[in-house]
């Protein structure tokens, strides 16, 4: 069945998943649903202890068995040790057919690939995957289906009951013996535990995994003891040197600096640029550079950002400390500066992933965004974006908050260099659609800017601005002229994964890669 | 059927409510249940507005109809205006058969009595009732059954799905247009919104009612926008002069000072009195005096309270500011000092009623209490307490956190003067059981102290302390000798209310009062 972004979703995938095709970014507005339920074993006896000393013990206490779904968060990023240690124990106990529902999986989790190959893990639900896990999925090693979800979409899937987590493992930098988890104060500070909140709310069993047991009460807690069944103490939950991988160095890449300049010039000429606007940007070089340029405008124009949101890094924290940003609402910290900043600046506030981006609650922060500045691997002439599948057809990225913020923001600006190496980033059809073009307003390349024709208001208000405006087709043609129109990636027939829309519908499918045939 | 505290619960009440009789304070430890579900209408459209301008409008938008259950909190205490204004609108719209599920109802809510009499309100669920509502219920004016629940028990009832709230009204001292509620910063500061958290989590429709609309985002929020459907702006939600009704003046009553002295002397000779102990006390004169005496011991012994909890007033905040208490976890503020303190002292932390006292989550603060000091209208020779029904048989009090803290604390001390006027507070059988004797360890009167024989450890460790120890029977006999054994209150047959155990079982029933017959 053809969906709203023109992708043909195979009937057998619709049947298998019970899902609908994507029908538009706001199709589910106000459509009532019943929230999920979960099982709770009450702790009324004051003498009851939650502390356990081995993964095997806690897995047994939680009733681990074949076919269960385990929840994980990715706040330790490339330093994460929790997924690997839990899955090794699950594997060693001979458990099969596990579904991993993680907020994301990265290269740190490469060691679980053998458990995919041997059937310990048969389904993966994640924002995205990188490294060897992505290759394994794209090569058809995963028995079941990979589901790629946005950060908001994961909350939706869990709270709507579509995904039921049997046991959630919450890596906690500090934890007391009753389960109060904080993201700071231990050996592996990660700043916030935002993605884990929904696991704590909806999983049957919740295990806090910590390497730093602290005195009760460890508060204010990111995850409350009232939601934690067991506290597992281990030697190490993360590699502190790899947690803050997003450390942004000022870029010297002329293409990125040019795109940053275009972005800022465009932004300040829209009507949303006024005192109290809200703003999210990523941690790519062009985004960071654009935030720095924006700060100069803010100072000159005496304009303040009321809320900066999303994944947070040093440049945004500097603006907070300077008073140019009034509040940061934080779901993820990309560098040590951000982790330190949330400890010291009371206007830097942890929020849950639900508060950030969930499309199925009663209103998330993304809905209040004026601007979001995003990167993309590919953008097509329908303004559809692809942030998950590489130009070689292999899954190598993550949805993150991309579709959530694009849907929410009044002005969504996507930055992409016209060419990624020898591959055109602006193309006729993206390899895989992750973010629907109806939610993308402006595309900024190093060769020029295209405004979505749906946004005549933005075209009108910037028509006199001295910027190289083109149609999206013109940008594509420029790219194709330079490097030629690339042959499409050749896929096999088998669907190995789906790109889930944030509302739970199917945006696109990902097929197994096959060797290129001449 | 006779329950664990010896009360005969009529079969028709068990049939009517579907409840079990009380089987012991920890009978439900680890007994799994499924959490409740509720309906959510997602807000994905960024242009959607939540602001409504009249109660009638919001009631219509929420689909108000006969038979619904409405949720309210009591943080505005004797200054509350929300219950009355909502119920007047409901009444004026001709709606009937409403169940009110409030965290408590006080004299401020006397104006709803006519709506009880005319069938607008037919069921009341509350921690307790005072004033004319109590009289109306005890006189049989309520068509249905009044359910008196502890603060923890209310959370349990809602999260277990026993009570489903159709529309929750959350009076919010400040709120932004997207529903972020804070307890401070407006015309009717109340410090915390702890009791309302479960309503926001489980009600189908959640209405924030405020008289002070502030700029977005109003954070850190007590109640998140993600749980709020509508924001109703009214002229006034509370009378600031009546919100802080618990303002404690140092008592000069010699009986209370004596009981305070006994309490403190006992407490400091138990093994729980050591650095880092946890402590809750009420706001009665004797409790406050006992906290002051305790502070002298803390200073002398260089001992600190790690956590002070429960309803908070100035004396506890003073200890926090002095450093004798390390953290306060707060569910209710009884005076202006406490409300100011939570704004300024970062170690004074708001928690939800679930975190405070819920018996059906995975472990509440009450479970971690070393000491709780409570008052009681009556205590009997089984150490059962009554805090709800007056000696005239009329409902006039509230369970509050009494049964929750008693069940949780390692040492539960109940303070009661031997005589309440001409009525013995120590008696053979309390009029109504609200807190089971198995959870009450020590009774302190102005004539002496009785330790529950179940606590031989406490008897042993204080046997050499110079305090007037008696058996509970001896204390009762003293009281009866002075004023005679009172005739029992004469009740009619009709059961007008139940005293619900914190785990949802029936602790006792309350019958309609009848004129005294000679």
PDB file of C-alpha atoms in Angstrom, chain A residues 40-275:
ATOM      1  CA  UNK A  40       3.621  -4.319  39.834  1.00  0.00           C
ATOM      2  CA  UNK A  41       4.693  -6.369  42.824  1.00  0.00           C
ATOM      3  CA  UNK A  42       4.076  -3.948  45.717  1.00  0.00           C
ATOM      4  CA  UNK A  43       6.790  -3.375  48.303  1.00  0.00           C
ATOM      5  CA  UNK A  44       4.958  -2.763  51.572  1.00  0.00           C
ATOM      6  CA  UNK A  45       7.279  -4.618  53.912  1.00  0.00           C
ATOM      7  CA  UNK A  46       9.837  -2.127  55.259  1.00  0.00           C
ATOM      8  CA  UNK A  47      12.405  -4.892  55.729  1.00  0.00           C
ATOM      9  CA  UNK A  48      12.385  -5.874  52.036  1.00  0.00           C
ATOM     10  CA  UNK A  49      15.754  -5.435  50.313  1.00  0.00           C
ATOM     11  CA  UNK A  50      16.189  -4.607  46.611  1.00  0.00           C
ATOM     12  CA  UNK A  51      19.925  -5.135  46.369  1.00  0.00           C
ATOM     13  CA  UNK A  52      21.186  -8.012  44.224  1.00  0.00           C
ATOM     14  CA  UNK A  53      24.767  -8.878  43.476  1.00  0.00           C
ATOM     15  CA  UNK A  54      24.843 -10.533  40.087  1.00  0.00           C
ATOM     16  CA  UNK A  55      23.150 -10.156  36.752  1.00  0.00           C
ATOM     17  CA  UNK A  56      22.236 -13.836  36.776  1.00  0.00           C
ATOM     18  CA  UNK A  57      20.518 -13.447  40.155  1.00  0.00           C
ATOM     19  CA  UNK A  58      18.483 -10.458  39.061  1.00  0.00           C
ATOM     20  CA  UNK A  59      17.540 -12.084  35.752  1.00  0.00           C
ATOM     21  CA  UNK A  60      16.218 -15.090  37.679  1.00  0.00           C
ATOM     22  CA  UNK A  61      14.353 -12.894  40.171  1.00  0.00           C
ATOM     23  CA  UNK A  62      12.776 -11.078  37.219  1.00  0.00           C
ATOM     24  CA  UNK A  63      11.693 -14.375  35.695  1.00  0.00           C
ATOM     25  CA  UNK A  64      13.762 -14.107  32.511  1.00  0.00           C
ATOM     26  CA  UNK A  65      12.547 -16.432  29.790  1.00  0.00           C
ATOM     27  CA  UNK A  66      12.560 -16.933  26.036  1.00  0.00           C
ATOM     28  CA  UNK A  67      10.723 -14.306  24.066  1.00  0.00           C
ATOM     29  CA  UNK A  68      10.947 -11.475  26.553  1.00  0.00           C
ATOM     30  CA  UNK A  69      11.525  -7.829  25.724  1.00  0.00           C
ATOM     31  CA  UNK A  70      14.339  -6.007  27.519  1.00  0.00           C
ATOM     32  CA  UNK A  71      14.621  -2.229  27.753  1.00  0.00           C
ATOM     33  CA  UNK A  72      17.819  -0.172  27.719  1.00  0.00           C
ATOM     34  CA  UNK A  73      18.817   3.483  27.467  1.00  0.00           C
ATOM     35  CA  UNK A  74      21.789   4.927  25.581  1.00  0.00           C
ATOM     36  CA  UNK A  75      22.890   7.780  27.846  1.00  0.00           C
ATOM     37  CA  UNK A  76      26.357   6.240  28.131  1.00  0.00           C
ATOM     38  CA  UNK A  77      26.630   6.462  24.348  1.00  0.00           C
ATOM     39  CA  UNK A  78      29.900   5.026  23.052  1.00  0.00           C
ATOM     40  CA  UNK A  79      30.934   4.171  26.633  1.00  0.00           C
ATOM     41  CA  UNK A  80      27.913   1.946  27.384  1.00  0.00           C
ATOM     42  CA  UNK A  81      28.641  -1.338  29.157  1.00  0.00           C
ATOM     43  CA  UNK A  82      25.138  -2.227  30.374  1.00  0.00           C
ATOM     44  CA  UNK A  83      23.641  -3.707  27.195  1.00  0.00           C
ATOM     45  CA  UNK A  84      26.663  -5.907  26.622  1.00  0.00           C
ATOM     46  CA  UNK A  85      26.906  -7.259  30.172  1.00  0.00           C
ATOM     47  CA  UNK A  86      23.202  -8.005  30.424  1.00  0.00           C
ATOM     48  CA  UNK A  87      23.037  -9.660  27.009  1.00  0.00           C
ATOM     49  CA  UNK A  88      26.103 -11.771  27.747  1.00  0.00           C
ATOM     50  CA  UNK A  89      24.421 -13.094  30.882  1.00  0.00           C
ATOM     51  CA  UNK A  90      21.172 -13.700  29.009  1.00  0.00           C
ATOM     52  CA  UNK A  91      23.116 -15.536  26.305  1.00  0.00           C
ATOM     53  CA  UNK A  92      25.097 -17.584  28.821  1.00  0.00           C
ATOM     54  CA  UNK A  93      21.843 -18.661  30.500  1.00  0.00           C
ATOM     55  CA  UNK A  94      20.707 -20.066  27.153  1.00  0.00           C
ATOM     56  CA  UNK A  95      17.772 -17.701  26.747  1.00  0.00           C
ATOM     57  CA  UNK A  96      16.564 -17.213  23.161  1.00  0.00           C
ATOM     58  CA  UNK A  97      14.352 -14.946  21.099  1.00  0.00           C
ATOM     59  CA  UNK A  98      14.890 -11.715  23.034  1.00  0.00           C
ATOM     60  CA  UNK A  99      13.608  -8.391  21.755  1.00  0.00           C
ATOM     61  CA  UNK A 100      15.865  -5.468  22.610  1.00  0.00           C
ATOM     62  CA  UNK A 101      13.992  -2.206  22.956  1.00  0.00           C
ATOM     63  CA  UNK A 102      16.723   0.414  23.332  1.00  0.00           C
ATOM     64  CA  UNK A 103      16.533   4.173  23.035  1.00  0.00           C
ATOM     65  CA  UNK A 104      19.512   3.719  20.738  1.00  0.00           C
ATOM     66  CA  UNK A 105      22.383   1.315  20.021  1.00  0.00           C
ATOM     67  CA  UNK A 106      25.871   2.349  18.969  1.00  0.00           C
ATOM     68  CA  UNK A 107      29.248   0.926  18.133  1.00  0.00           C
ATOM     69  CA  UNK A 108      29.797   0.275  21.829  1.00  0.00           C
ATOM     70  CA  UNK A 109      27.281  -2.532  21.427  1.00  0.00           C
ATOM     71  CA  UNK A 110      29.139  -4.340  18.637  1.00  0.00           C
ATOM     72  CA  UNK A 111      29.786  -7.255  21.065  1.00  0.00           C
ATOM     73  CA  UNK A 112      26.108  -8.286  20.907  1.00  0.00           C
ATOM     74  CA  UNK A 113      26.336  -9.141  17.182  1.00  0.00           C
ATOM     75  CA  UNK A 114      27.105 -12.823  17.943  1.00  0.00           C
ATOM     76  CA  UNK A 115      23.894 -12.962  20.004  1.00  0.00           C
ATOM     77  CA  UNK A 116      21.997 -11.704  16.957  1.00  0.00           C
ATOM     78  CA  UNK A 117      23.615 -14.391  14.840  1.00  0.00           C
ATOM     79  CA  UNK A 118      22.858 -17.208  17.284  1.00  0.00           C
ATOM     80  CA  UNK A 119      19.231 -16.288  17.927  1.00  0.00           C
ATOM     81  CA  UNK A 120      19.599 -14.939  21.455  1.00  0.00           C
ATOM     82  CA  UNK A 121      18.384 -11.640  20.049  1.00  0.00           C
ATOM     83  CA  UNK A 122      15.765 -11.906  17.310  1.00  0.00           C
ATOM     84  CA  UNK A 123      14.196  -8.450  17.327  1.00  0.00           C
ATOM     85  CA  UNK A 124      15.635  -4.989  17.756  1.00  0.00           C
ATOM     86  CA  UNK A 125      13.724  -1.780  18.354  1.00  0.00           C
ATOM     87  CA  UNK A 126      15.912   1.299  18.465  1.00  0.00           C
ATOM     88  CA  UNK A 127      16.240   4.874  17.327  1.00  0.00           C
ATOM     89  CA  UNK A 128      18.914   3.497  15.078  1.00  0.00           C
ATOM     90  CA  UNK A 129      21.973   1.337  14.984  1.00  0.00           C
ATOM     91  CA  UNK A 130      25.503   1.947  13.945  1.00  0.00           C
ATOM     92  CA  UNK A 131      28.588  -0.159  13.341  1.00  0.00           C
ATOM     93  CA  UNK A 132      28.391  -3.919  13.222  1.00  0.00           C
ATOM     94  CA  UNK A 133      24.795  -4.159  14.437  1.00  0.00           C
ATOM     95  CA  UNK A 134      23.662  -2.098  11.464  1.00  0.00           C
ATOM     96  CA  UNK A 135      25.667  -4.299   9.118  1.00  0.00           C
ATOM     97  CA  UNK A 136      24.268  -7.454  10.704  1.00  0.00           C
ATOM     98  CA  UNK A 137      20.690  -6.249  10.268  1.00  0.00           C
ATOM     99  CA  UNK A 138      21.227  -5.029   6.710  1.00  0.00           C
ATOM    100  CA  UNK A 139      22.848  -8.348   5.877  1.00  0.00           C
ATOM    101  CA  UNK A 140      19.813 -10.245   7.099  1.00  0.00           C
ATOM    102  CA  UNK A 141      21.311 -11.736  10.261  1.00  0.00           C
ATOM    103  CA  UNK A 142      18.446 -10.658  12.521  1.00  0.00           C
ATOM    104  CA  UNK A 143      15.711 -13.277  12.449  1.00  0.00           C
ATOM    105  CA  UNK A 144      12.913 -10.836  13.127  1.00  0.00           C
ATOM    106  CA  UNK A 145      12.359  -7.240  12.159  1.00  0.00           C
ATOM    107  CA  UNK A 146      14.336  -4.179  13.172  1.00  0.00           C
ATOM    108  CA  UNK A 147      12.106  -1.275  14.078  1.00  0.00           C
ATOM    109  CA  UNK A 148      13.704   2.170  13.853  1.00  0.00           C
ATOM    110  CA  UNK A 149      11.837   4.689  15.952  1.00  0.00           C
ATOM    111  CA  UNK A 150      12.254   8.320  16.800  1.00  0.00           C
ATOM    112  CA  UNK A 151      12.872   9.239  20.435  1.00  0.00           C
ATOM    113  CA  UNK A 152       9.277  10.385  20.751  1.00  0.00           C
ATOM    114  CA  UNK A 153       8.089   7.324  18.867  1.00  0.00           C
ATOM    115  CA  UNK A 154       9.719   4.989  21.379  1.00  0.00           C
ATOM    116  CA  UNK A 155       7.792   6.602  24.223  1.00  0.00           C
ATOM    117  CA  UNK A 156       4.616   6.303  22.179  1.00  0.00           C
ATOM    118  CA  UNK A 157       5.231   2.637  21.420  1.00  0.00           C
ATOM    119  CA  UNK A 158       5.720   1.815  25.093  1.00  0.00           C
ATOM    120  CA  UNK A 159       2.952   3.934  26.577  1.00  0.00           C
ATOM    121  CA  UNK A 160       0.440   2.783  23.971  1.00  0.00           C
ATOM    122  CA  UNK A 161       1.267  -0.844  24.819  1.00  0.00           C
ATOM    123  CA  UNK A 162       2.504  -1.656  21.325  1.00  0.00           C
ATOM    124  CA  UNK A 163       5.812  -2.595  22.910  1.00  0.00           C
ATOM    125  CA  UNK A 164       5.665  -4.121  26.357  1.00  0.00           C
ATOM    126  CA  UNK A 165       8.979  -4.183  28.213  1.00  0.00           C
ATOM    127  CA  UNK A 166       9.261  -7.162  30.517  1.00  0.00           C
ATOM    128  CA  UNK A 167      12.496  -6.103  32.183  1.00  0.00           C
ATOM    129  CA  UNK A 168      14.113  -2.682  31.937  1.00  0.00           C
ATOM    130  CA  UNK A 169      17.759  -2.169  32.810  1.00  0.00           C
ATOM    131  CA  UNK A 170      18.560   1.370  33.811  1.00  0.00           C
ATOM    132  CA  UNK A 171      22.242   2.192  34.040  1.00  0.00           C
ATOM    133  CA  UNK A 172      22.440   4.717  36.860  1.00  0.00           C
ATOM    134  CA  UNK A 173      25.593   6.740  37.544  1.00  0.00           C
ATOM    135  CA  UNK A 174      24.480   6.839  41.189  1.00  0.00           C
ATOM    136  CA  UNK A 175      21.802   4.871  42.985  1.00  0.00           C
ATOM    137  CA  UNK A 176      20.793   4.218  46.590  1.00  0.00           C
ATOM    138  CA  UNK A 177      19.820   0.794  47.915  1.00  0.00           C
ATOM    139  CA  UNK A 178      16.130   1.590  47.400  1.00  0.00           C
ATOM    140  CA  UNK A 179      16.551   2.452  43.721  1.00  0.00           C
ATOM    141  CA  UNK A 180      16.635   6.243  43.522  1.00  0.00           C
ATOM    142  CA  UNK A 181      18.697   6.861  40.364  1.00  0.00           C
ATOM    143  CA  UNK A 182      20.596   9.996  39.485  1.00  0.00           C
ATOM    144  CA  UNK A 183      22.568  10.727  36.334  1.00  0.00           C
ATOM    145  CA  UNK A 184      25.317  12.538  38.175  1.00  0.00           C
ATOM    146  CA  UNK A 185      27.736  12.017  41.023  1.00  0.00           C
ATOM    147  CA  UNK A 186      29.284   8.696  40.073  1.00  0.00           C
ATOM    148  CA  UNK A 187      32.078   7.309  37.948  1.00  0.00           C
ATOM    149  CA  UNK A 188      30.054   7.523  34.748  1.00  0.00           C
ATOM    150  CA  UNK A 189      28.141  10.784  34.931  1.00  0.00           C
ATOM    151  CA  UNK A 190      25.828  11.169  31.984  1.00  0.00           C
ATOM    152  CA  UNK A 191      23.902  14.302  32.990  1.00  0.00           C
ATOM    153  CA  UNK A 192      20.334  13.046  32.534  1.00  0.00           C
ATOM    154  CA  UNK A 193      18.386   9.768  32.374  1.00  0.00           C
ATOM    155  CA  UNK A 194      15.571  11.088  30.200  1.00  0.00           C
ATOM    156  CA  UNK A 195      15.176   8.128  27.869  1.00  0.00           C
ATOM    157  CA  UNK A 196      14.838   5.675  30.747  1.00  0.00           C
ATOM    158  CA  UNK A 197      11.820   7.370  32.308  1.00  0.00           C
ATOM    159  CA  UNK A 198       9.277   5.586  30.127  1.00  0.00           C
ATOM    160  CA  UNK A 199      10.904   2.221  30.856  1.00  0.00           C
ATOM    161  CA  UNK A 200      10.525   2.896  34.582  1.00  0.00           C
ATOM    162  CA  UNK A 201       6.901   3.877  34.070  1.00  0.00           C
ATOM    163  CA  UNK A 202       5.808   0.903  31.984  1.00  0.00           C
ATOM    164  CA  UNK A 203       8.131  -2.088  32.428  1.00  0.00           C
ATOM    165  CA  UNK A 204       6.989  -4.939  34.640  1.00  0.00           C
ATOM    166  CA  UNK A 205      10.387  -5.264  36.264  1.00  0.00           C
ATOM    167  CA  UNK A 206      12.863  -2.435  36.567  1.00  0.00           C
ATOM    168  CA  UNK A 207      16.499  -3.051  37.452  1.00  0.00           C
ATOM    169  CA  UNK A 208      18.754  -0.148  38.364  1.00  0.00           C
ATOM    170  CA  UNK A 209      22.338  -1.040  37.441  1.00  0.00           C
ATOM    171  CA  UNK A 210      24.971   1.052  39.150  1.00  0.00           C
ATOM    172  CA  UNK A 211      28.674   1.092  39.951  1.00  0.00           C
ATOM    173  CA  UNK A 212      28.248   3.769  42.599  1.00  0.00           C
ATOM    174  CA  UNK A 213      25.919   2.931  45.469  1.00  0.00           C
ATOM    175  CA  UNK A 214      25.270   6.047  47.541  1.00  0.00           C
ATOM    176  CA  UNK A 215      23.427   6.869  50.774  1.00  0.00           C
ATOM    177  CA  UNK A 216      19.631   6.952  50.807  1.00  0.00           C
ATOM    178  CA  UNK A 217      17.947   9.099  49.612  1.00  0.00           C
ATOM    179  CA  UNK A 218      19.723   9.856  46.321  1.00  0.00           C
ATOM    180  CA  UNK A 219      17.517  12.815  45.401  1.00  0.00           C
ATOM    181  CA  UNK A 220      16.223  14.659  43.498  1.00  0.00           C
ATOM    182  CA  UNK A 221      16.052  11.403  41.582  1.00  0.00           C
ATOM    183  CA  UNK A 222      15.812  11.095  37.805  1.00  0.00           C
ATOM    184  CA  UNK A 223      14.168   7.706  38.339  1.00  0.00           C
ATOM    185  CA  UNK A 224      12.229   7.235  41.581  1.00  0.00           C
ATOM    186  CA  UNK A 225      12.647   4.233  43.882  1.00  0.00           C
ATOM    187  CA  UNK A 226       8.891   3.772  43.565  1.00  0.00           C
ATOM    188  CA  UNK A 227       9.478   2.358  40.086  1.00  0.00           C
ATOM    189  CA  UNK A 228      12.528   0.192  40.754  1.00  0.00           C
ATOM    190  CA  UNK A 229      12.335  -3.479  41.731  1.00  0.00           C
ATOM    191  CA  UNK A 230      16.016  -4.311  42.085  1.00  0.00           C
ATOM    192  CA  UNK A 231      19.338  -2.562  42.502  1.00  0.00           C
ATOM    193  CA  UNK A 232      22.231  -4.373  40.856  1.00  0.00           C
ATOM    194  CA  UNK A 233      25.712  -3.261  41.847  1.00  0.00           C
ATOM    195  CA  UNK A 234      28.498  -3.942  39.325  1.00  0.00           C
ATOM    196  CA  UNK A 235      32.099  -2.826  38.870  1.00  0.00           C
ATOM    197  CA  UNK A 236      31.499  -0.485  35.956  1.00  0.00           C
ATOM    198  CA  UNK A 237      28.493   0.609  33.917  1.00  0.00           C
ATOM    199  CA  UNK A 238      30.300   2.847  31.469  1.00  0.00           C
ATOM    200  CA  UNK A 239      33.604   4.106  30.180  1.00  0.00           C
ATOM    201  CA  UNK A 240      33.654   7.757  31.246  1.00  0.00           C
ATOM    202  CA  UNK A 241      36.062   8.638  28.455  1.00  0.00           C
ATOM    203  CA  UNK A 242      33.600   7.521  25.823  1.00  0.00           C
ATOM    204  CA  UNK A 243      30.342   8.840  27.272  1.00  0.00           C
ATOM    205  CA  UNK A 244      30.850  12.374  26.027  1.00  0.00           C
ATOM    206  CA  UNK A 245      31.535  11.625  22.391  1.00  0.00           C
ATOM    207  CA  UNK A 246      29.853  14.654  20.937  1.00  0.00           C
ATOM    208  CA  UNK A 247      32.508  17.118  22.066  1.00  0.00           C
ATOM    209  CA  UNK A 248      32.247  19.745  19.388  1.00  0.00           C
ATOM    210  CA  UNK A 249      35.340  21.421  18.130  1.00  0.00           C
ATOM    211  CA  UNK A 250      34.761  24.666  16.209  1.00  0.00           C
ATOM    212  CA  UNK A 251      34.701  23.664  12.579  1.00  0.00           C
ATOM    213  CA  UNK A 252      37.132  25.102  10.054  1.00  0.00           C
ATOM    214  CA  UNK A 253      35.412  23.401   7.119  1.00  0.00           C
ATOM    215  CA  UNK A 254      34.525  26.240   4.760  1.00  0.00           C
ATOM    216  CA  UNK A 255      31.429  24.417   3.464  1.00  0.00           C
ATOM    217  CA  UNK A 256      30.060  24.064   6.982  1.00  0.00           C
ATOM    218  CA  UNK A 257      30.833  27.663   7.852  1.00  0.00           C
ATOM    219  CA  UNK A 258      29.033  28.769   4.690  1.00  0.00           C
ATOM    220  CA  UNK A 259      25.962  26.679   5.519  1.00  0.00           C
ATOM    221  CA  UNK A 260      26.018  28.064   9.070  1.00  0.00           C
ATOM    222  CA  UNK A 261      26.071  31.605   7.681  1.00  0.00           C
ATOM    223  CA  UNK A 262      23.156  30.882   5.318  1.00  0.00           C
ATOM    224  CA  UNK A 263      21.191  29.265   8.114  1.00  0.00           C
ATOM    225  CA  UNK A 264      21.629  32.149  10.509  1.00  0.00           C
ATOM    226  CA  UNK A 265      20.901  34.790   7.881  1.00  0.00           C
ATOM    227  CA  UNK A 266      17.726  32.993   6.942  1.00  0.00           C
ATOM    228  CA  UNK A 267      16.630  32.412  10.515  1.00  0.00           C
ATOM    229  CA  UNK A 268      16.947  36.010  11.660  1.00  0.00           C
ATOM    230  CA  UNK A 269      14.765  37.188   8.780  1.00  0.00           C
ATOM    231  CA  UNK A 270      11.777  35.057   9.704  1.00  0.00           C
ATOM    232  CA  UNK A 271       9.016  36.368  11.965  1.00  0.00           C
ATOM    233  CA  UNK A 272       9.818  33.689  14.564  1.00  0.00           C
ATOM    234  CA  UNK A 273      13.087  35.441  15.352  1.00  0.00           C
ATOM    235  CA  UNK A 274      11.864  37.599  18.238  1.00  0.00           C
ATOM    236  CA  UNK A 275      12.436  37.820  21.955  1.00  0.00           C
TER     237      UNK A 275
END
